[in-house]
mmCIF file of C-alpha atoms in Angstrom:
data_model
loop_
_atom_site.group_PDB
_atom_site.id
_atom_site.type_symbol
_atom_site.label_atom_id
_atom_site.label_comp_id
_atom_site.label_asym_id
_atom_site.label_seq_id
_atom_site.Cartn_x
_atom_site.Cartn_y
_atom_site.Cartn_z
ATOM 1 C CA UNK A 1 -48.990 -22.133 180.821
ATOM 2 C CA UNK A 2 -49.495 -24.876 177.925
ATOM 3 C CA UNK A 3 -48.896 -28.385 178.637
ATOM 4 C CA UNK A 4 -49.042 -31.009 176.392
ATOM 5 C CA UNK A 5 -47.829 -34.197 177.960
ATOM 6 C CA UNK A 6 -47.897 -37.416 176.174
ATOM 7 C CA UNK A 7 -47.902 -41.249 177.253
ATOM 8 C CA UNK A 8 -48.686 -45.024 176.045
ATOM 9 C CA UNK A 9 -45.477 -45.691 174.493
ATOM 10 C CA UNK A 10 -43.701 -48.895 174.453
ATOM 11 C CA UNK A 11 -42.287 -52.043 174.289
ATOM 12 C CA UNK A 12 -44.384 -53.781 171.216
ATOM 13 C CA UNK A 13 -43.757 -56.974 169.025
ATOM 14 C CA UNK A 14 -43.792 -56.164 164.692
ATOM 15 C CA UNK A 15 -47.602 -56.349 163.865
ATOM 16 C CA UNK A 16 -48.239 -55.307 167.677
ATOM 17 C CA UNK A 17 -50.338 -52.186 168.214
ATOM 18 C CA UNK A 18 -50.326 -49.098 170.835
ATOM 19 C CA UNK A 19 -53.052 -46.339 171.095
ATOM 20 C CA UNK A 20 -50.389 -43.083 172.687
ATOM 21 C CA UNK A 21 -52.052 -40.008 174.069
ATOM 22 C CA UNK A 22 -51.305 -36.350 174.635
ATOM 23 C CA UNK A 23 -53.241 -34.667 177.518
ATOM 24 C CA UNK A 24 -53.787 -30.819 177.158
ATOM 25 C CA UNK A 25 -53.830 -27.897 178.975
ATOM 26 C CA UNK A 26 -53.505 -24.265 179.373
ATOM 27 C CA UNK A 27 -55.604 -23.210 175.902
ATOM 28 C CA UNK A 28 -58.518 -23.958 174.518
ATOM 29 C CA UNK A 29 -57.966 -27.395 173.192
ATOM 30 C CA UNK A 30 -60.932 -27.074 170.603
ATOM 31 C CA UNK A 31 -59.199 -24.464 169.236
ATOM 32 C CA UNK A 32 -56.418 -25.447 167.835
ATOM 33 C CA UNK A 33 -55.084 -28.082 165.471
ATOM 34 C CA UNK A 34 -52.778 -30.515 166.384
ATOM 35 C CA UNK A 35 -49.900 -32.845 165.321
ATOM 36 C CA UNK A 36 -47.702 -35.829 165.944
ATOM 37 C CA UNK A 37 -43.961 -35.712 165.571
ATOM 38 C CA UNK A 38 -41.421 -38.402 165.313
ATOM 39 C CA UNK A 39 -37.528 -38.669 165.990
ATOM 40 C CA UNK A 40 -35.791 -42.052 165.778
ATOM 41 C CA UNK A 41 -32.939 -42.857 167.652
ATOM 42 C CA UNK A 42 -29.986 -40.099 166.343
ATOM 43 C CA UNK A 43 -32.276 -39.414 163.618
ATOM 44 C CA UNK A 44 -34.322 -36.229 162.943
ATOM 45 C CA UNK A 45 -38.222 -34.667 163.268
ATOM 46 C CA UNK A 46 -40.536 -36.450 160.659
ATOM 47 C CA UNK A 47 -44.089 -34.874 160.835
ATOM 48 C CA UNK A 48 -46.785 -38.134 161.167
ATOM 49 C CA UNK A 49 -50.196 -36.468 161.222
ATOM 50 C CA UNK A 50 -52.298 -33.606 162.012
ATOM 51 C CA UNK A 51 -55.922 -33.004 162.990
ATOM 52 C CA UNK A 52 -58.132 -30.023 162.878
ATOM 53 C CA UNK A 53 -59.706 -28.694 165.925
ATOM 54 C CA UNK A 54 -62.647 -30.011 165.240
ATOM 55 C CA UNK A 55 -61.587 -33.263 164.367
ATOM 56 C CA UNK A 56 -63.329 -33.243 161.481
ATOM 57 C CA UNK A 57 -59.992 -33.083 159.094
ATOM 58 C CA UNK A 58 -56.977 -35.769 159.169
ATOM 59 C CA UNK A 59 -53.650 -35.680 157.659
ATOM 60 C CA UNK A 60 -50.780 -38.282 157.571
ATOM 61 C CA UNK A 61 -47.357 -39.001 155.679
ATOM 62 C CA UNK A 62 -46.984 -41.519 153.759
ATOM 63 C CA UNK A 63 -45.092 -43.798 155.751
ATOM 64 C CA UNK A 64 -47.972 -44.331 158.356
ATOM 65 C CA UNK A 65 -51.131 -43.729 156.442
ATOM 66 C CA UNK A 66 -52.677 -46.913 156.793
ATOM 67 C CA UNK A 67 -51.578 -47.701 159.386
ATOM 68 C CA UNK A 68 -51.686 -45.007 161.699
ATOM 69 C CA UNK A 69 -55.323 -43.239 163.261
ATOM 70 C CA UNK A 70 -55.363 -39.296 164.541
ATOM 71 C CA UNK A 71 -58.349 -38.366 166.424
ATOM 72 C CA UNK A 72 -58.990 -36.356 168.827
ATOM 73 C CA UNK A 73 -61.986 -36.158 172.418
ATOM 74 C CA UNK A 74 -61.889 -32.526 172.679
ATOM 75 C CA UNK A 75 -64.413 -32.405 175.964
ATOM 76 C CA UNK A 76 -60.792 -34.671 177.557
ATOM 77 C CA UNK A 77 -58.519 -31.973 176.522
ATOM 78 C CA UNK A 78 -57.185 -35.513 174.474
ATOM 79 C CA UNK A 79 -54.691 -36.140 171.346
ATOM 80 C CA UNK A 80 -54.704 -39.277 170.394
ATOM 81 C CA UNK A 81 -52.624 -41.976 167.584
ATOM 82 C CA UNK A 82 -53.437 -45.093 167.207
ATOM 83 C CA UNK A 83 -51.209 -47.393 165.818
ATOM 84 C CA UNK A 84 -50.921 -50.982 163.981
ATOM 85 C CA UNK A 85 -49.648 -52.954 162.271
ATOM 86 C CA UNK A 86 -45.980 -51.902 163.570
ATOM 87 C CA UNK A 87 -42.594 -52.346 162.427
ATOM 88 C CA UNK A 88 -39.594 -51.417 163.563
ATOM 89 C CA UNK A 89 -38.988 -48.459 161.132
ATOM 90 C CA UNK A 90 -41.852 -47.509 163.743
ATOM 91 C CA UNK A 91 -39.000 -46.858 166.705
ATOM 92 C CA UNK A 92 -38.706 -43.359 167.872
ATOM 93 C CA UNK A 93 -39.724 -41.156 170.564
ATOM 94 C CA UNK A 94 -43.605 -39.392 169.426
ATOM 95 C CA UNK A 95 -44.069 -35.894 170.337
ATOM 96 C CA UNK A 96 -47.832 -34.088 170.458
ATOM 97 C CA UNK A 97 -47.384 -30.993 168.993
ATOM 98 C CA UNK A 98 -49.829 -28.211 169.023
ATOM 99 C CA UNK A 99 -50.179 -26.038 165.786
ATOM 100 C CA UNK A 100 -50.691 -22.451 165.578
ATOM 101 C CA UNK A 101 -52.336 -20.973 162.565
ATOM 102 C CA UNK A 102 -50.830 -18.131 161.368
ATOM 103 C CA UNK A 103 -52.646 -16.308 158.154
ATOM 104 C CA UNK A 104 -53.495 -19.109 155.901
ATOM 105 C CA UNK A 105 -51.070 -22.105 157.445
ATOM 106 C CA UNK A 106 -49.969 -23.742 160.670
ATOM 107 C CA UNK A 107 -46.823 -24.455 162.282
ATOM 108 C CA UNK A 108 -45.965 -26.447 165.246
ATOM 109 C CA UNK A 109 -45.403 -23.378 168.265
ATOM 110 C CA UNK A 110 -45.744 -25.678 171.742
ATOM 111 C CA UNK A 111 -44.235 -29.692 171.965
ATOM 112 C CA UNK A 112 -44.699 -32.001 174.480
ATOM 113 C CA UNK A 113 -41.974 -34.220 176.020
ATOM 114 C CA UNK A 114 -42.515 -36.926 173.897
ATOM 115 C CA UNK A 115 -43.299 -40.497 174.602
ATOM 116 C CA UNK A 116 -41.226 -43.432 173.679
ATOM 117 C CA UNK A 117 -41.659 -46.380 171.344
ATOM 118 C CA UNK A 118 -39.319 -49.129 170.898
ATOM 119 C CA UNK A 119 -40.863 -52.120 168.012
ATOM 120 C CA UNK A 120 -38.550 -55.058 168.235
ATOM 121 C CA UNK A 121 -39.298 -58.916 168.741
ATOM 122 C CA UNK B 1 -41.937 -33.718 149.028
ATOM 123 C CA UNK B 2 -40.110 -30.473 149.426
ATOM 124 C CA UNK B 3 -36.553 -32.217 151.030
ATOM 125 C CA UNK B 4 -34.794 -29.082 153.152
ATOM 126 C CA UNK B 5 -31.116 -28.995 153.759
ATOM 127 C CA UNK B 6 -28.780 -27.750 156.141
ATOM 128 C CA UNK B 7 -25.400 -26.660 156.447
ATOM 129 C CA UNK B 8 -22.843 -27.695 158.081
ATOM 130 C CA UNK B 9 -23.927 -30.796 160.009
ATOM 131 C CA UNK B 10 -21.618 -30.004 162.791
ATOM 132 C CA UNK B 11 -20.080 -26.272 163.464
ATOM 133 C CA UNK B 12 -17.801 -25.302 166.417
ATOM 134 C CA UNK B 13 -17.639 -22.182 167.500
ATOM 135 C CA UNK B 14 -16.256 -20.632 171.040
ATOM 136 C CA UNK B 15 -18.913 -19.063 173.381
ATOM 137 C CA UNK B 16 -19.672 -15.197 172.603
ATOM 138 C CA UNK B 17 -18.535 -15.163 168.996
ATOM 139 C CA UNK B 18 -21.399 -15.424 166.510
ATOM 140 C CA UNK B 19 -23.185 -18.633 164.586
ATOM 141 C CA UNK B 20 -24.659 -18.572 161.144
ATOM 142 C CA UNK B 21 -26.566 -21.735 160.673
ATOM 143 C CA UNK B 22 -28.147 -22.441 156.511
ATOM 144 C CA UNK B 23 -30.736 -24.290 155.447
ATOM 145 C CA UNK B 24 -32.125 -24.509 151.986
ATOM 146 C CA UNK B 25 -35.677 -25.628 150.693
ATOM 147 C CA UNK B 26 -35.543 -27.580 147.009
ATOM 148 C CA UNK B 27 -38.282 -25.561 146.065
ATOM 149 C CA UNK B 28 -39.449 -22.375 147.114
ATOM 150 C CA UNK B 29 -41.040 -22.129 150.692
ATOM 151 C CA UNK B 30 -41.948 -18.251 150.633
ATOM 152 C CA UNK B 31 -41.483 -17.580 154.386
ATOM 153 C CA UNK B 32 -42.995 -20.354 155.472
ATOM 154 C CA UNK B 33 -39.797 -21.316 157.047
ATOM 155 C CA UNK B 34 -39.554 -22.174 161.574
ATOM 156 C CA UNK B 35 -37.014 -22.878 163.501
ATOM 157 C CA UNK B 36 -36.321 -24.993 166.549
ATOM 158 C CA UNK B 37 -33.637 -25.724 169.509
ATOM 159 C CA UNK B 38 -33.422 -28.795 170.871
ATOM 160 C CA UNK B 39 -30.830 -30.545 173.681
ATOM 161 C CA UNK B 40 -30.560 -33.926 174.758
ATOM 162 C CA UNK B 41 -33.298 -35.436 176.076
ATOM 163 C CA UNK B 42 -35.752 -32.408 175.394
ATOM 164 C CA UNK B 43 -38.119 -31.692 173.279
ATOM 165 C CA UNK B 44 -37.923 -29.109 169.940
ATOM 166 C CA UNK B 45 -38.659 -25.570 171.188
ATOM 167 C CA UNK B 46 -39.918 -23.359 168.510
ATOM 168 C CA UNK B 47 -36.887 -20.450 168.027
ATOM 169 C CA UNK B 48 -38.132 -18.813 165.030
ATOM 170 C CA UNK B 49 -40.717 -17.996 162.528
ATOM 171 C CA UNK B 50 -42.255 -16.583 158.902
ATOM 172 C CA UNK B 51 -38.231 -16.882 158.737
ATOM 173 C CA UNK B 52 -37.124 -14.752 160.970
ATOM 174 C CA UNK B 53 -40.219 -13.481 163.761
ATOM 175 C CA UNK B 54 -39.000 -14.484 167.715
ATOM 176 C CA UNK B 55 -41.024 -16.859 168.583
ATOM 177 C CA UNK B 56 -42.394 -15.383 172.312
ATOM 178 C CA UNK B 57 -39.394 -15.137 174.799
ATOM 179 C CA UNK B 58 -36.845 -15.955 172.702
ATOM 180 C CA UNK B 59 -33.803 -13.913 173.067
ATOM 181 C CA UNK B 60 -32.754 -10.805 170.663
ATOM 182 C CA UNK B 61 -29.326 -12.726 169.819
ATOM 183 C CA UNK B 62 -31.222 -15.344 167.287
ATOM 184 C CA UNK B 63 -32.068 -13.988 164.896
ATOM 185 C CA UNK B 64 -32.867 -15.579 161.426
ATOM 186 C CA UNK B 65 -33.153 -14.122 157.296
ATOM 187 C CA UNK B 66 -34.108 -15.020 153.964
ATOM 188 C CA UNK B 67 -36.825 -16.461 151.863
ATOM 189 C CA UNK B 68 -37.984 -18.888 149.000
ATOM 190 C CA UNK B 69 -35.126 -21.290 149.105
ATOM 191 C CA UNK B 70 -32.750 -20.043 151.453
ATOM 192 C CA UNK B 71 -32.936 -19.580 154.975
ATOM 193 C CA UNK B 72 -29.897 -18.506 157.587
ATOM 194 C CA UNK B 73 -30.195 -18.590 161.658
ATOM 195 C CA UNK B 74 -27.759 -16.250 163.769
ATOM 196 C CA UNK B 75 -26.878 -16.772 166.278
ATOM 197 C CA UNK B 76 -25.042 -12.810 168.074
ATOM 198 C CA UNK B 77 -23.270 -14.281 171.228
ATOM 199 C CA UNK B 78 -23.127 -17.467 171.708
ATOM 200 C CA UNK B 79 -23.958 -18.227 175.628
ATOM 201 C CA UNK B 80 -23.330 -21.744 177.302
ATOM 202 C CA UNK B 81 -26.429 -22.705 176.910
ATOM 203 C CA UNK B 82 -27.645 -22.125 172.914
ATOM 204 C CA UNK B 83 -24.669 -24.844 172.200
ATOM 205 C CA UNK B 84 -27.421 -27.459 170.763
ATOM 206 C CA UNK B 85 -29.361 -29.340 167.723
ATOM 207 C CA UNK B 86 -31.133 -26.783 165.350
ATOM 208 C CA UNK B 87 -33.161 -27.779 163.353
ATOM 209 C CA UNK B 88 -34.417 -26.004 160.649
ATOM 210 C CA UNK B 89 -38.395 -26.678 159.233
ATOM 211 C CA UNK B 90 -40.918 -25.241 155.757
ATOM 212 C CA UNK B 91 -44.989 -25.802 156.660
ATOM 213 C CA UNK B 92 -46.044 -24.118 153.267
ATOM 214 C CA UNK B 93 -46.523 -27.333 152.085
ATOM 215 C CA UNK B 94 -47.954 -30.011 154.694
ATOM 216 C CA UNK B 95 -44.281 -30.289 156.507
ATOM 217 C CA UNK B 96 -40.827 -31.035 156.358
ATOM 218 C CA UNK B 97 -37.566 -31.064 158.229
ATOM 219 C CA UNK B 98 -33.847 -30.715 157.806
ATOM 220 C CA UNK B 99 -31.442 -32.949 159.096
ATOM 221 C CA UNK B 100 -30.576 -30.611 161.598
ATOM 222 C CA UNK B 101 -26.698 -28.637 162.598
ATOM 223 C CA UNK B 102 -25.125 -29.937 165.714
ATOM 224 C CA UNK B 103 -23.977 -26.768 168.220
ATOM 225 C CA UNK B 104 -20.664 -27.702 169.918
ATOM 226 C CA UNK B 105 -18.230 -26.086 172.321
ATOM 227 C CA UNK B 106 -15.560 -24.726 170.581
#
């Protein structure tokens, strides 16, 4: 069974940093691109970042570019999101998701349960 | 950025009846459209991809249609477990989601 388990969320002050982790199991982790998607309280879903299976290519939403860094350790089957210069508007539940490639496009087919990040003084 | 607009924001339907949810893209996304279901406190679950292909384990009462800019998710006979929020997502040009349709019990 494919499972994704996020951790690392918490309360952080504006301008602070946090690193999220996502432990994957049940599939060949290195063969799949992965994404982070967030959901602010009471709001919809927003794609944040993605990384290729090898880790050699990374992509970011404009709202986090230059502040967040996505990475992965395929030997540990773990995805990361390093979040710096955090703002109140980054407050959200952060989900990691496995990307499924169909043809030349990919979508998220499995999601973790999420970890909550609160940015507040 | 491709903007996804879902309608209605809230849909009230009785169990056993049919529900029809709409999603419109600001420009063509071909058939690169997915639907997700989210229940309170839970992660989104993939229902439909490629506009009309059911994901593994999704009941046949869920069906998707459309291409280009207009898409529809139909639930043919609502069960109690179907009341949730539904999101459409385009993956033709990066990823953007609609704002969601809340399907509630009438």
